[in-house]
Short mmCIF file of C-alpha atoms in Angstrom, two decimals:
data_model
loop_
_atom_site.label_atom_id
_atom_site.label_comp_id
_atom_site.label_asym_id
_atom_site.label_seq_id
_atom_site.Cartn_x
_atom_site.Cartn_y
_atom_site.Cartn_z
CA MET A 343 -9.77 19.28 -21.52
CA SER A 344 -12.46 16.64 -22.15
CA GLU A 345 -15.72 17.01 -20.23
CA ILE A 346 -17.99 14.11 -19.37
CA LYS A 347 -21.13 13.72 -17.27
CA THR A 348 -22.16 10.53 -15.48
CA ARG A 349 -24.79 9.43 -12.99
CA CYS A 350 -22.20 7.29 -11.20
CA LEU A 351 -18.42 7.65 -11.15
CA ILE A 352 -16.46 4.70 -9.76
CA ILE A 353 -12.95 5.71 -8.70
CA GLY A 354 -10.66 2.68 -8.60
CA SER A 355 -10.99 -0.84 -9.86
CA GLY A 356 -10.26 -4.16 -8.17
CA PRO A 357 -13.02 -6.48 -6.94
CA ALA A 358 -14.97 -3.62 -5.34
CA GLY A 359 -14.87 -1.22 -8.27
CA TYR A 360 -15.53 -3.78 -10.97
CA THR A 361 -18.37 -5.42 -9.00
CA ALA A 362 -19.95 -2.01 -8.43
CA ALA A 363 -19.64 -1.45 -12.18
CA ILE A 364 -21.45 -4.74 -12.92
CA TYR A 365 -24.36 -3.91 -10.62
CA THR A 366 -24.75 -0.26 -11.65
CA SER A 367 -24.51 -1.20 -15.33
CA ARG A 368 -27.24 -3.80 -14.97
CA ALA A 369 -29.37 -1.14 -13.25
CA ASN A 370 -29.04 1.07 -16.35
CA ILE A 371 -27.03 3.68 -14.46
CA ALA A 372 -24.23 3.63 -17.07
CA PRO A 373 -21.25 4.06 -14.70
CA LEU A 374 -17.90 5.55 -15.58
CA VAL A 375 -14.93 3.73 -14.03
CA ILE A 376 -11.50 5.35 -13.62
CA GLU A 377 -9.24 2.37 -12.98
CA GLY A 378 -6.47 4.09 -11.01
CA GLN A 379 -2.74 3.53 -10.86
CA GLN A 380 -3.08 -0.26 -10.56
CA PRO A 381 -5.95 -1.44 -12.79
CA GLY A 382 -7.45 -4.54 -11.25
CA GLY A 383 -6.07 -3.77 -7.80
CA GLN A 384 -3.72 -5.82 -5.64
CA LEU A 385 -4.91 -9.13 -7.07
CA THR A 386 -3.06 -8.34 -10.28
CA ILE A 387 0.22 -9.01 -8.42
CA THR A 388 -1.07 -12.23 -6.83
CA THR A 389 -0.24 -15.50 -8.54
CA GLU A 390 -2.85 -18.08 -7.52
CA VAL A 391 -6.24 -17.31 -5.95
CA GLU A 392 -7.90 -20.36 -4.41
CA ASN A 393 -10.41 -18.81 -2.00
CA PHE A 394 -12.66 -16.90 -4.41
CA PRO A 395 -15.98 -18.76 -4.89
CA SER A 396 -16.75 -20.30 -8.32
CA HIS A 397 -13.15 -21.30 -9.09
CA PRO A 398 -12.74 -24.79 -7.58
CA ASN A 399 -9.34 -25.32 -9.18
CA GLY A 400 -8.07 -21.83 -8.42
CA ILE A 401 -7.37 -18.95 -10.80
CA THR A 402 -4.55 -16.46 -11.20
CA GLY A 403 -5.15 -13.01 -9.75
CA PRO A 404 -4.73 -11.20 -13.08
CA GLN A 405 -7.13 -13.60 -14.83
CA LEU A 406 -9.74 -13.23 -12.09
CA MET A 407 -9.66 -9.47 -12.38
CA GLU A 408 -9.77 -9.59 -16.17
CA ASP A 409 -12.84 -11.84 -15.97
CA ILE A 410 -14.67 -9.48 -13.60
CA ARG A 411 -13.66 -6.48 -15.72
CA SER A 412 -14.95 -8.20 -18.86
CA GLN A 413 -18.24 -8.89 -17.10
CA ALA A 414 -18.60 -5.18 -16.29
CA LEU A 415 -17.81 -4.27 -19.89
CA ARG A 416 -20.39 -6.78 -21.12
CA PHE A 417 -23.13 -4.82 -19.34
CA GLY A 418 -21.94 -1.50 -20.71
CA ALA A 419 -19.64 -0.01 -18.08
CA ASP A 420 -17.38 2.74 -19.43
CA ILE A 421 -13.96 1.77 -18.08
CA ARG A 422 -11.06 4.14 -18.62
CA SER A 423 -7.41 4.27 -17.63
CA GLY A 424 -6.28 7.14 -15.48
CA LEU A 425 -5.68 8.45 -11.99
CA VAL A 426 -7.93 10.90 -10.15
CA THR A 427 -5.86 13.94 -9.21
CA GLU A 428 -8.47 16.36 -7.87
CA VAL A 429 -12.01 16.20 -6.47
CA ASP A 430 -14.60 18.76 -5.40
CA PHE A 431 -17.33 17.20 -3.27
CA SER A 432 -18.60 20.54 -1.91
CA ASN A 433 -21.59 20.57 -4.24
CA ARG A 434 -23.50 18.17 -6.45
CA PRO A 435 -22.88 17.30 -9.19
CA PHE A 436 -19.43 16.40 -7.91
CA LYS A 437 -16.41 17.52 -9.90
CA VAL A 438 -13.43 15.23 -10.55
CA LYS A 439 -10.28 15.66 -12.63
CA THR A 440 -7.89 12.96 -13.87
CA ASN A 441 -4.29 12.91 -15.04
CA THR A 442 -5.52 11.98 -18.52
CA GLY A 443 -7.31 15.30 -18.95
CA LEU A 444 -10.87 14.24 -18.08
CA ASP A 445 -13.10 16.77 -16.36
CA ILE A 446 -15.94 14.73 -14.85
CA SER A 447 -19.29 15.80 -13.45
CA ALA A 448 -20.95 13.04 -11.39
CA ASP A 449 -24.27 12.72 -9.56
CA THR A 450 -22.81 10.00 -7.34
CA VAL A 451 -19.32 8.67 -6.62
CA ILE A 452 -18.10 5.29 -5.38
CA ILE A 453 -14.61 5.40 -3.89
CA SER A 454 -12.92 2.00 -4.36
CA THR A 455 -9.26 2.98 -4.45
CA GLY A 456 -8.11 0.21 -2.13
CA ALA A 457 -5.20 0.14 0.29
CA SER A 458 -1.55 -0.46 -0.47
CA ALA A 459 0.52 -2.79 1.70
CA ARG A 460 3.49 -1.18 3.41
CA TYR A 461 6.82 -2.61 2.37
CA LEU A 462 10.21 -2.45 4.01
CA GLY A 463 11.76 -0.76 1.01
CA LEU A 464 14.11 -3.58 0.06
CA PRO A 465 14.78 -4.01 -3.67
CA ASP A 466 14.35 -7.76 -3.21
CA GLU A 467 10.73 -7.35 -2.14
CA GLN A 468 9.66 -6.54 -5.68
CA LYS A 469 11.99 -9.14 -7.19
CA TYR A 470 10.27 -11.94 -5.26
CA SER A 471 6.74 -10.51 -5.27
CA GLY A 472 4.49 -13.47 -6.01
CA LEU A 473 7.54 -15.74 -5.82
CA GLY A 474 7.71 -15.97 -2.05
CA VAL A 475 6.93 -12.42 -0.88
CA SER A 476 3.35 -11.66 0.13
CA ALA A 477 1.40 -9.10 2.13
CA CYS A 478 -1.55 -11.41 2.86
CA ALA A 479 -1.20 -14.64 4.81
CA THR A 480 -4.89 -15.48 4.40
CA CYS A 481 -4.54 -15.14 0.63
CA ASP A 482 -1.28 -17.03 0.12
CA GLY A 483 -0.59 -19.06 3.27
CA PHE A 484 -2.09 -22.22 1.78
CA PHE A 485 0.84 -22.47 -0.66
CA TYR A 486 3.31 -22.82 2.21
CA ARG A 487 1.98 -25.92 3.89
CA LYS A 488 4.73 -27.74 5.77
CA LYS A 489 7.26 -25.12 4.67
CA ARG A 490 9.23 -22.50 6.57
CA VAL A 491 8.04 -18.91 6.47
CA ALA A 492 8.74 -15.56 8.12
CA VAL A 493 6.42 -12.74 9.13
CA VAL A 494 7.66 -9.17 9.62
CA GLY A 495 5.97 -7.01 12.24
CA GLY A 496 5.23 -6.82 15.94
CA GLY A 497 1.60 -5.71 16.17
CA ASP A 498 -1.70 -7.56 16.30
CA THR A 499 -1.81 -8.04 12.54
CA ALA A 500 1.65 -9.62 12.49
CA CYS A 501 0.75 -11.92 15.36
CA GLU A 502 -2.52 -12.90 13.70
CA GLU A 503 -0.65 -13.68 10.46
CA ALA A 504 1.97 -15.71 12.32
CA LEU A 505 -0.68 -17.71 14.17
CA TYR A 506 -2.62 -18.35 10.96
CA LEU A 507 0.53 -19.53 9.19
CA SER A 508 1.58 -21.69 12.15
CA ASN A 509 -1.38 -23.96 11.39
CA LEU A 510 -0.08 -24.48 7.85
CA ALA A 511 3.69 -24.07 7.85
CA SER A 512 6.20 -26.28 9.62
CA GLU A 513 8.01 -23.30 11.15
CA VAL A 514 7.25 -19.60 11.42
CA TYR A 515 9.77 -16.88 12.22
CA LEU A 516 8.30 -13.64 13.54
CA ILE A 517 10.82 -10.88 12.80
CA VAL A 518 10.37 -8.01 15.25
CA ARG A 519 12.42 -4.82 15.00
CA LYS A 520 11.90 -3.89 18.66
CA PRO A 521 12.73 -5.86 21.83
CA TYR A 522 9.04 -6.43 22.47
CA LEU A 523 5.73 -7.13 20.73
CA ARG A 524 3.28 -4.24 20.31
CA ALA A 525 0.35 -6.64 20.04
CA SER A 526 -2.30 -7.07 22.70
CA LYS A 527 -1.38 -9.25 25.68
CA VAL A 528 -3.68 -12.02 24.49
CA MET A 529 -2.06 -12.11 21.05
CA GLN A 530 1.42 -12.01 22.58
CA GLU A 531 0.66 -14.99 24.78
CA ARG A 532 -0.73 -17.00 21.88
CA VAL A 533 2.32 -16.35 19.75
CA LEU A 534 4.88 -16.96 22.48
CA ASN A 535 3.15 -20.21 23.47
CA LYS A 536 2.92 -21.61 19.94
CA SER A 537 5.63 -24.24 19.57
CA ASN A 538 6.40 -23.70 15.90
CA ILE A 539 6.61 -19.87 16.08
CA LYS A 540 10.06 -18.46 16.83
CA VAL A 541 10.13 -14.76 17.67
CA LEU A 542 13.30 -12.93 16.61
CA PHE A 543 13.43 -9.72 18.66
CA ASN A 544 15.72 -6.75 17.89
CA THR A 545 16.00 -8.02 14.33
CA ASN A 546 15.83 -6.28 10.96
CA THR A 547 15.63 -7.78 7.50
CA ALA A 548 18.63 -6.65 5.42
CA GLY A 549 17.69 -8.51 2.25
CA LEU A 550 16.25 -11.60 0.61
CA TYR A 551 17.90 -14.20 -1.58
CA GLY A 552 17.12 -17.03 -3.95
CA GLU A 553 17.57 -17.89 -7.58
CA GLU A 554 14.18 -18.31 -9.25
CA TYR A 555 12.12 -18.25 -6.05
CA LEU A 556 12.69 -16.94 -2.54
CA GLU A 557 15.05 -19.19 -0.59
CA GLY A 558 15.94 -17.15 2.47
CA ALA A 559 16.45 -13.84 4.25
CA HIS A 560 19.52 -11.92 5.43
CA LEU A 561 18.91 -10.73 8.99
CA VAL A 562 20.67 -8.30 11.31
CA GLU A 563 20.28 -8.63 15.07
CA ASN A 564 20.99 -5.79 17.51
CA VAL A 565 21.64 -3.25 14.77
CA GLY A 566 24.28 -0.62 15.61
CA THR A 567 25.38 -2.18 18.90
CA GLU A 568 28.44 -4.10 20.01
CA ASP A 569 26.33 -7.23 19.83
CA GLU A 570 25.32 -6.74 16.18
CA ARG A 571 25.10 -10.08 14.42
CA ARG A 572 24.32 -10.91 10.81
CA TYR A 573 22.94 -14.27 9.78
CA ASP A 574 20.64 -15.94 7.27
CA ILE A 575 17.49 -17.99 7.67
CA ALA A 576 16.20 -20.42 5.06
CA ILE A 577 12.54 -19.69 4.26
CA ASP A 578 10.10 -20.31 1.43
CA GLY A 579 7.72 -17.46 2.23
CA PHE A 580 8.19 -13.90 3.50
CA PHE A 581 5.03 -12.15 4.74
CA LEU A 582 4.83 -8.42 5.39
CA ALA A 583 2.52 -7.43 8.23
CA ILE A 584 3.51 -3.85 8.96
CA GLY A 585 0.23 -2.32 7.92
CA HIS A 586 -1.54 -0.88 4.89
CA ASN A 587 -1.94 2.65 3.58
CA PRO A 588 -5.49 3.36 2.36
CA ASN A 589 -5.42 5.31 -0.89
CA THR A 590 -7.49 8.24 0.34
CA GLU A 591 -5.17 11.26 0.14
CA VAL A 592 -7.05 12.99 -2.68
CA PHE A 593 -10.40 12.71 -0.81
CA ARG A 594 -9.46 13.72 2.72
CA GLN A 595 -10.45 17.37 2.34
CA TYR A 596 -14.06 16.23 2.06
CA ILE A 597 -14.38 12.62 3.22
CA GLU A 598 -14.23 11.65 6.86
CA CYS A 599 -11.53 9.03 7.53
CA ASP A 600 -10.33 7.28 10.67
CA GLU A 601 -6.93 7.95 12.24
CA SER A 602 -5.30 5.50 9.84
CA GLY A 603 -6.86 7.09 6.77
CA TYR A 604 -9.59 4.53 6.04
CA VAL A 605 -12.90 5.98 4.85
CA LYS A 606 -15.60 5.91 7.52
CA VAL A 607 -18.93 4.51 6.36
CA LYS A 608 -22.26 4.70 8.17
CA GLY A 609 -23.26 1.49 9.90
CA ALA A 610 -23.61 -1.48 7.58
CA SER A 611 -24.03 0.79 4.53
CA THR A 612 -21.43 2.27 2.21
CA HIS A 613 -22.55 5.87 2.77
CA THR A 614 -19.81 8.36 3.67
CA ASN A 615 -20.28 11.70 5.41
CA ILE A 616 -21.04 13.29 2.02
CA PRO A 617 -24.52 12.36 0.69
CA GLY A 618 -24.05 10.79 -2.73
CA VAL A 619 -20.48 9.64 -2.11
CA PHE A 620 -19.98 5.98 -1.19
CA ALA A 621 -16.98 3.80 -0.38
CA ALA A 622 -16.32 0.12 -0.99
CA GLY A 623 -13.52 -2.40 -0.59
CA ASP A 624 -10.20 -2.14 1.21
CA VAL A 625 -10.29 1.67 1.22
CA ALA A 626 -13.04 1.40 3.85
CA ASP A 627 -12.13 -1.97 5.38
CA PRO A 628 -9.14 -2.15 7.75
CA SER A 629 -10.25 -5.53 9.11
CA TYR A 630 -10.87 -8.14 6.41
CA ARG A 631 -9.13 -7.00 3.20
CA GLN A 632 -10.25 -9.98 1.11
CA ALA A 633 -11.28 -10.05 -2.54
CA ILE A 634 -14.66 -11.54 -1.72
CA THR A 635 -15.47 -8.97 0.99
CA ALA A 636 -14.38 -6.16 -1.34
CA ALA A 637 -16.66 -7.52 -4.07
CA GLY A 638 -19.50 -7.69 -1.55
CA MET A 639 -18.97 -4.07 -0.59
CA GLY A 640 -18.92 -3.14 -4.27
CA CYS A 641 -22.34 -4.75 -4.62
CA LYS A 642 -23.63 -2.86 -1.56
CA ALA A 643 -22.27 0.45 -2.86
CA ALA A 644 -23.99 -0.06 -6.21
CA LEU A 645 -27.31 -0.79 -4.51
CA ASP A 646 -26.86 2.25 -2.27
CA VAL A 647 -26.19 4.37 -5.36
CA GLU A 648 -29.29 3.03 -7.10
CA ARG A 649 -31.49 3.85 -4.11
CA TYR A 650 -29.93 7.28 -3.66
CA LEU A 651 -30.46 8.23 -7.29
CA GLY A 652 -34.08 7.11 -7.06
CA GLU A 653 -34.68 9.07 -3.88
CA GLN A 654 -33.14 12.19 -5.42
CA GLY A 655 -34.98 11.79 -8.71
CA LEU A 656 -31.73 11.67 -10.67
#
């Protein structure tokens, strides 16, 4: 077992983790970053990113994350592969173990493990990931201007995604498993009154099809009833809006989370309920979930760490 001590441990990468690494490195804190099961975060499975400032012609998700990672390395961040498997936040210094055999002692911790989009479980979802399948309309909707798309879900998020896409796409199908929308009345009315949104109630997605790119979806209406009907719709984009799972399982013994599992932070800061432990990015943000907001939170967490270490004389 390897043992290592650090003034700041950053758990997770992505825009939040890497940005926190840039700021803490430049503050001579010498952070240790454990990248997690998906180094670079969700942007590494996104093709084109056009809404991140400083890239007027767009940039691929993997390249953007590699650039930010390289910037953190330039300032001396110690970035290592691995997954945190165990934490002890009962006393400081905090104790953390990884699946690569590291035994870490940290004065402060920044949790930036992100949130994973929920998928339907269809094999085709992975096949067409980045080729028509997306879990973020705000991120990828621009690529479907004047095209036909579908959104899966019946809650507020699904309705918000459908409304956003309706201003870009020529036609939007909202695929709803139940015979009603779970969204707020206001959101329901907006969706049902939008001329280019067609709500498909009592409908499940059985599969997706297409040669090189997504071309359509296999649907099943009234599953398991006498009125069951199978049919296909031609679409260019398939957006999942059935929620996200924050990656907080390993921390929940110590860190206060909301009912959905997102880390609770204090006010506009990144402080958690444990002094010296901070959270940044999608793991603590159920509302925005954008690369730029995650990066901003990573900056805030780094500044909070710097002030905390100074106050504690560490």
